[in-house]
Coordinates of C-alpha atoms in Angstrom, one line a residue:
M1 CA -0.1 0.0 -0.1
T2 CA 1.3 3.6 -1.0
T3 CA 1.4 5.7 2.1
T4 CA 1.9 9.6 2.2
Q5 CA 5.5 8.8 3.6
D6 CA 6.4 6.8 0.6
L7 CA 4.7 9.4 -1.6
D8 CA 6.6 12.4 -0.2
T9 CA 9.9 10.1 -0.2
Q10 CA 9.0 9.3 -4.1
A11 CA 8.5 13.3 -4.9
G12 CA 11.3 14.3 -3.2
S13 CA 14.1 11.4 -4.3
P14 CA 15.9 11.8 -7.6
A15 CA 15.3 9.6 -10.2
P16 CA 17.9 7.6 -12.4
D17 CA 19.6 9.3 -15.5
G18 CA 17.5 10.0 -18.4
D19 CA 14.4 9.3 -16.6
S20 CA 11.6 12.1 -16.4
S21 CA 9.5 10.1 -14.2
R22 CA 10.0 12.2 -11.0
V23 CA 9.7 15.5 -13.0
H24 CA 6.5 13.7 -14.6
T25 CA 5.2 12.8 -11.2
I26 CA 5.9 16.0 -9.7
L27 CA 3.6 17.6 -12.8
T28 CA 0.9 15.4 -12.4
A29 CA 0.4 15.5 -8.2
Y30 CA -2.0 17.9 -8.5
L31 CA -4.4 15.1 -10.0
Q32 CA -3.9 12.9 -6.4
S33 CA -5.1 15.1 -4.3
K34 CA -8.0 16.8 -6.2
A35 CA -9.1 13.1 -6.7
V36 CA -9.3 12.3 -2.9
F37 CA -11.0 15.6 -2.5
T38 CA -14.1 15.3 -5.3
A39 CA -14.2 11.6 -3.5
L40 CA -14.6 13.1 -0.1
E41 CA -17.2 15.9 -1.8
L42 CA -19.3 13.0 -3.4
G43 CA -19.7 10.9 0.0
V44 CA -17.7 8.2 -1.9
F45 CA -15.8 6.5 0.7
E46 CA -18.6 6.8 3.1
T47 CA -20.8 4.8 0.5
L48 CA -18.0 2.5 -0.2
E49 CA -17.7 1.8 4.0
K50 CA -21.3 0.3 3.7
N51 CA -20.9 -2.0 1.0
P52 CA -18.4 -2.8 -1.9
R53 CA -20.1 -1.3 -4.8
T54 CA -20.2 -1.7 -9.1
V55 CA -19.6 1.3 -11.0
A56 CA -23.3 1.3 -11.9
E57 CA -23.9 0.9 -8.4
L58 CA -22.2 3.6 -6.7
A59 CA -23.1 6.0 -9.8
R60 CA -26.7 5.1 -9.4
E61 CA -26.5 5.7 -5.2
L62 CA -24.2 8.9 -6.1
N63 CA -26.4 10.2 -8.5
L64 CA -23.8 10.3 -11.2
Q65 CA -23.1 8.6 -14.7
E66 CA -20.9 5.8 -15.3
R67 CA -18.0 7.3 -17.1
P68 CA -17.0 9.9 -14.6
T69 CA -17.4 7.6 -11.9
R70 CA -15.3 4.6 -13.5
A71 CA -12.6 7.5 -14.1
L72 CA -13.0 8.4 -10.6
L73 CA -12.7 4.8 -9.1
V74 CA -9.9 4.3 -11.3
A75 CA -7.4 6.8 -9.6
L76 CA -8.4 6.0 -6.4
K77 CA -7.8 2.4 -7.1
G78 CA -4.4 3.8 -8.3
L79 CA -3.6 5.4 -5.3
D80 CA -4.4 2.2 -3.5
L81 CA -7.3 3.8 -1.6
V82 CA -9.9 1.9 -3.2
R83 CA -9.6 -1.8 -4.2
A84 CA -11.2 -3.9 -6.8
E85 CA -12.8 -7.0 -5.8
N86 CA -15.5 -9.8 -7.0
G87 CA -16.3 -7.0 -10.2
G88 CA -16.9 -3.7 -7.5
Y89 CA -14.8 -1.6 -5.6
C90 CA -14.3 -1.2 -1.5
N91 CA -12.4 0.7 0.6
S92 CA -8.7 0.3 1.7
D93 CA -7.8 -0.3 4.7
E94 CA -6.0 2.8 5.2
T95 CA -9.3 4.8 3.8
S96 CA -11.6 3.3 6.3
R97 CA -9.1 4.2 9.2
Y98 CA -8.8 8.0 8.1
L99 CA -10.9 9.1 5.2
V100 CA -14.5 7.7 6.2
A101 CA -16.9 10.7 8.2
G102 CA -17.1 9.6 12.0
R103 CA -13.6 8.0 12.7
P104 CA -11.3 8.9 15.4
E105 CA -8.9 9.8 13.0
Y106 CA -10.8 11.0 10.0
M107 CA -8.7 13.7 7.8
G108 CA -11.8 15.2 6.2
G109 CA -11.7 18.6 7.8
F110 CA -7.7 18.6 6.6
A111 CA -8.7 17.5 3.1
A112 CA -11.5 20.3 2.9
H113 CA -8.8 23.1 4.5
Q114 CA -6.0 21.6 1.6
N115 CA -9.1 22.0 -0.9
S116 CA -9.5 25.4 0.3
H117 CA -6.3 26.5 -1.5
F118 CA -6.5 25.4 -4.9
G119 CA -8.2 28.8 -5.6
H120 CA -5.4 30.4 -4.0
F121 CA -2.8 28.1 -5.9
S122 CA -4.0 29.0 -9.3
R123 CA -2.6 32.6 -8.7
L124 CA 0.8 31.5 -6.8
D125 CA 2.2 33.2 -9.7
E126 CA 1.1 36.8 -8.5
A127 CA 1.9 36.5 -5.1
V128 CA 5.4 35.4 -6.1
R129 CA 5.5 38.4 -8.4
T130 CA 4.2 41.0 -5.9
N131 CA 4.9 39.4 -2.4
T132 CA 1.4 40.1 -1.4
S133 CA -0.4 37.5 0.4
L134 CA -3.5 36.4 -1.4
N135 CA -6.0 35.6 1.6
Q136 CA -4.4 37.7 4.2
R137 CA -4.8 35.3 7.1
V138 CA -1.8 36.2 8.8
L139 CA -0.7 40.0 9.0
K140 CA 2.5 41.9 10.1
Q141 CA 1.4 42.1 13.2
G142 CA -0.3 38.6 13.7
Y143 CA -3.2 36.8 12.9
R144 CA -6.0 39.5 11.1
D145 CA -9.2 37.3 12.4
Q146 CA -8.2 34.9 14.9
G147 CA -7.2 32.3 12.1
A148 CA -9.6 32.9 9.8
A149 CA -8.8 34.3 6.2
A150 CA -10.6 37.3 4.6
G151 CA -14.1 36.9 4.1
E152 CA -14.2 33.3 6.4
G153 CA -15.2 34.5 10.2
R154 CA -15.5 32.0 12.5
E155 CA -15.6 28.9 10.3
G156 CA -12.2 29.8 9.0
T157 CA -11.1 29.4 12.3
G158 CA -12.4 26.2 12.8
R159 CA -11.3 25.2 9.4
L160 CA -7.8 25.7 10.2
I161 CA -8.0 24.3 13.6
Q162 CA -9.2 21.0 12.2
A163 CA -6.3 21.2 9.9
M164 CA -4.0 21.8 12.4
R165 CA -5.5 18.5 14.7
V166 CA -5.0 16.3 11.6
S167 CA -1.0 17.5 11.0
S168 CA -0.6 17.3 14.9
R169 CA -1.6 13.7 15.1
L170 CA 1.8 12.8 13.0
Q171 CA 3.9 15.1 15.4
A172 CA 2.7 15.4 18.7
G173 CA 3.4 12.3 20.5
K174 CA 6.6 12.2 18.9
L175 CA 7.4 15.7 20.1
A176 CA 6.5 14.8 23.8
A177 CA 8.5 12.0 23.6
A178 CA 11.6 13.9 22.4
A179 CA 10.9 16.8 24.7
P180 CA 13.9 17.2 27.7
L181 CA 11.2 18.0 30.4
A182 CA 12.5 16.2 33.3
G183 CA 12.0 18.1 35.9
V184 CA 10.2 20.4 34.6
G185 CA 6.7 21.5 36.7
R186 CA 4.8 24.1 34.3
V187 CA 5.0 24.8 30.7
V188 CA 3.6 27.2 28.7
D189 CA 2.4 26.8 25.0
L190 CA 2.9 29.9 23.0
G191 CA 0.1 29.8 20.1
C192 CA -1.4 26.1 21.1
G193 CA -3.4 25.9 18.3
S194 CA -5.8 23.0 18.5
G195 CA -4.1 22.3 22.1
D196 CA -3.0 19.2 20.8
Y197 CA 0.7 19.6 21.7
S198 CA -0.4 20.6 24.9
I199 CA -2.4 17.6 25.1
A200 CA 0.5 15.2 24.1
L201 CA 3.1 16.9 26.7
A202 CA 0.7 16.6 29.7
S203 CA -0.4 12.8 28.7
H204 CA 3.9 11.8 28.4
H205 CA 4.7 13.6 31.4
P206 CA 1.9 13.2 34.1
E207 CA 3.7 15.5 36.5
L208 CA 3.6 18.1 33.9
R209 CA 1.0 21.5 34.1
V210 CA 0.7 23.2 30.9
T211 CA -0.8 26.7 30.3
A212 CA -2.0 27.0 26.6
L213 CA -2.5 30.6 25.3
D214 CA -3.9 31.9 21.6
Y215 CA -6.6 34.0 20.5
P216 CA -10.1 33.6 22.2
A217 CA -11.8 32.1 19.3
V218 CA -8.9 29.6 18.8
T219 CA -8.6 28.6 22.8
D220 CA -12.8 28.0 22.5
L221 CA -12.0 25.1 20.4
A222 CA -9.0 24.2 21.7
R223 CA -10.4 24.3 25.5
A224 CA -12.8 21.1 24.0
N225 CA -10.1 19.2 22.5
V226 CA -8.4 19.4 26.3
R227 CA -11.9 18.6 28.1
E228 CA -12.1 15.3 25.4
A229 CA -8.8 14.7 26.1
G230 CA -9.7 14.5 30.2
L231 CA -6.8 16.5 31.1
E232 CA -8.8 19.7 32.4
D233 CA -7.1 19.6 35.5
R234 CA -3.7 19.4 34.0
I235 CA -3.9 21.8 31.0
E236 CA -5.5 25.5 31.4
V237 CA -6.6 27.0 28.3
R238 CA -6.6 30.8 28.2
P239 CA -7.3 33.6 25.9
A240 CA -4.4 36.0 25.0
D241 CA -2.5 37.8 22.3
I242 CA 1.2 36.0 22.6
M243 CA 2.6 39.4 21.6
E244 CA 1.5 41.7 23.7
D245 CA -0.1 39.8 27.0
A246 CA 1.4 38.9 30.4
W247 CA 2.2 35.1 30.6
P248 CA 2.2 33.1 33.7
E249 CA 5.4 32.0 35.4
T250 CA 6.9 28.8 34.2
D251 CA 9.6 26.5 34.3
A252 CA 9.5 26.0 30.0
V253 CA 8.2 27.5 27.0
L254 CA 6.9 25.5 24.0
L255 CA 6.9 27.7 20.4
S256 CA 5.2 24.9 18.1
H257 CA 4.8 26.0 14.5
V258 CA 4.7 30.1 15.9
L259 CA 7.6 31.5 14.2
D260 CA 7.1 30.5 10.4
G261 CA 3.8 32.8 10.6
Y262 CA 5.6 35.9 11.4
G263 CA 8.7 38.4 9.9
P264 CA 12.1 38.0 11.5
E265 CA 11.9 41.2 13.7
R266 CA 8.6 39.5 15.2
A267 CA 9.8 36.3 15.6
A268 CA 13.1 37.5 17.0
H269 CA 11.3 39.7 19.4
L270 CA 9.2 36.9 20.7
V271 CA 12.3 34.8 21.7
K272 CA 13.8 37.9 23.3
R273 CA 10.4 38.0 25.2
I274 CA 10.4 34.7 26.1
H275 CA 14.0 35.0 27.1
A276 CA 13.3 37.9 29.2
H277 CA 10.2 35.6 30.9
L278 CA 12.1 32.7 31.7
P279 CA 13.4 32.2 35.1
D280 CA 17.6 31.4 35.2
G281 CA 17.3 27.5 34.2
G282 CA 14.0 27.8 32.1
R283 CA 14.0 26.0 29.1
L284 CA 12.9 26.8 25.5
L285 CA 11.4 24.3 23.0
V286 CA 11.1 25.7 19.6
H287 CA 9.2 22.7 17.4
S288 CA 8.8 23.4 13.8
H289 CA 8.8 22.3 10.2
M290 CA 12.7 23.3 9.6
P291 CA 13.3 21.4 6.5
A292 CA 17.0 20.7 7.6
L293 CA 15.9 18.5 10.6
A294 CA 12.6 17.2 9.0
T295 CA 12.8 14.2 7.0
G296 CA 9.9 14.6 4.5
L297 CA 9.1 16.9 1.8
F298 CA 6.3 19.0 3.0
P299 CA 8.5 21.2 5.3
A300 CA 10.0 22.4 1.9
M301 CA 6.4 23.0 0.3
F302 CA 5.0 24.8 3.6
G303 CA 6.8 27.9 2.1
L304 CA 4.4 28.6 -0.6
I305 CA 1.5 28.0 1.9
L306 CA 2.8 30.9 3.9
L307 CA 3.4 33.3 1.2
V308 CA -0.4 33.1 0.0
N309 CA -1.6 33.0 3.8
T310 CA 0.8 35.4 5.5
E311 CA 2.3 38.9 4.5
E312 CA 5.6 38.1 6.1
G313 CA 5.6 34.4 7.2
E314 CA 8.6 32.1 6.1
V315 CA 9.5 28.4 7.0
R316 CA 12.2 29.2 9.6
D317 CA 14.9 26.8 9.5
V318 CA 17.5 25.5 12.0
D319 CA 20.0 28.0 11.4
E320 CA 17.9 31.2 11.0
I321 CA 16.2 30.1 14.6
R322 CA 19.3 29.5 16.5
A323 CA 20.7 32.6 15.5
W324 CA 17.7 34.3 17.0
V325 CA 17.5 32.2 20.1
E326 CA 21.4 32.9 21.0
G327 CA 20.8 36.6 20.0
A328 CA 18.4 36.6 22.7
G329 CA 21.1 35.1 25.2
F330 CA 20.3 31.4 25.5
R331 CA 22.9 28.7 25.9
D332 CA 22.8 24.7 25.4
I333 CA 21.0 24.8 22.6
G334 CA 20.7 21.5 20.9
T335 CA 18.6 20.5 18.0
R336 CA 16.8 16.8 16.5
N337 CA 14.5 15.5 14.2
V338 CA 11.2 14.7 15.8
S339 CA 9.3 13.8 12.7
L340 CA 8.4 13.5 8.9
L341 CA 7.5 16.8 9.1
S342 CA 9.3 18.5 11.9
G343 CA 12.4 19.1 13.9
L344 CA 13.4 20.6 17.4
L345 CA 15.6 23.2 18.8
T346 CA 16.2 23.3 22.6
A347 CA 17.8 25.9 24.5
T348 CA 18.5 27.0 28.4
K349 CA 18.3 30.5 29.9

């Protein structure tokens, strides 16, 4: 079965001399994601989860014609997301786990968020030429509307947080295992997003108390996730502007996927503010895509999403982050890989 990691590796691996197959794969990669987005919108996976269907049966049930239904199923079969059995089609195990609504690890919200990028990315050349954010999600001073892009409102915040949850599943547990938190009693999670990194830290380190801070509309959603995890007694979720508002006393600060959204001056300012806030011996943990430390392709691609969504955001690699951390006065700086998508920089005041 082809997995996301397999596809990520294939796209990023060089082809043999004289073989254009890798470039061909890159140029046609949009077909893979769009096939999945379409199947999700039409309810293909939910229908096949009930019982296998022939092309004619699926077309009839979804009120489609057979020719496009067959083309879509052949594409999904090529992606190993459906299987052909006894003249019909059924979901793969991977699809049943991740692409059927109602399942605990359902990625439909993440897919919807990615699908929303398609309209903007048809104008990527405009963003590259003008250095202008196309949807104004993050302005120079921070998020323009608590996680929502222009015109989205709270629905946009919800979609963003749901997308964060899916991405977090690939990273949060590994971050919690890698984080050097022995002897640490309190952590502040600045820009906590969905709250999943706070949840992972608290779950992995039973003695830890976490304060998770973000915009009010974001913390409403994060608080629900903490409650669902049964960790309300150890994770306090508070609304705050992390650039301006006061923070509680703490032994360590976590910045997980925060610095990428800001320009270098704002990012360096936040790191200096953390250094001033921590006690002597306090720890800083910066977790982000960091292409030099991650093992997959997506961190290198993420800068294009930031170009569309932010006014000054960029993928911040380990050397740039290290320079900010050293400039703020931190010592004992260490780095390591965390996951396919991320790396970790740690430092001590």
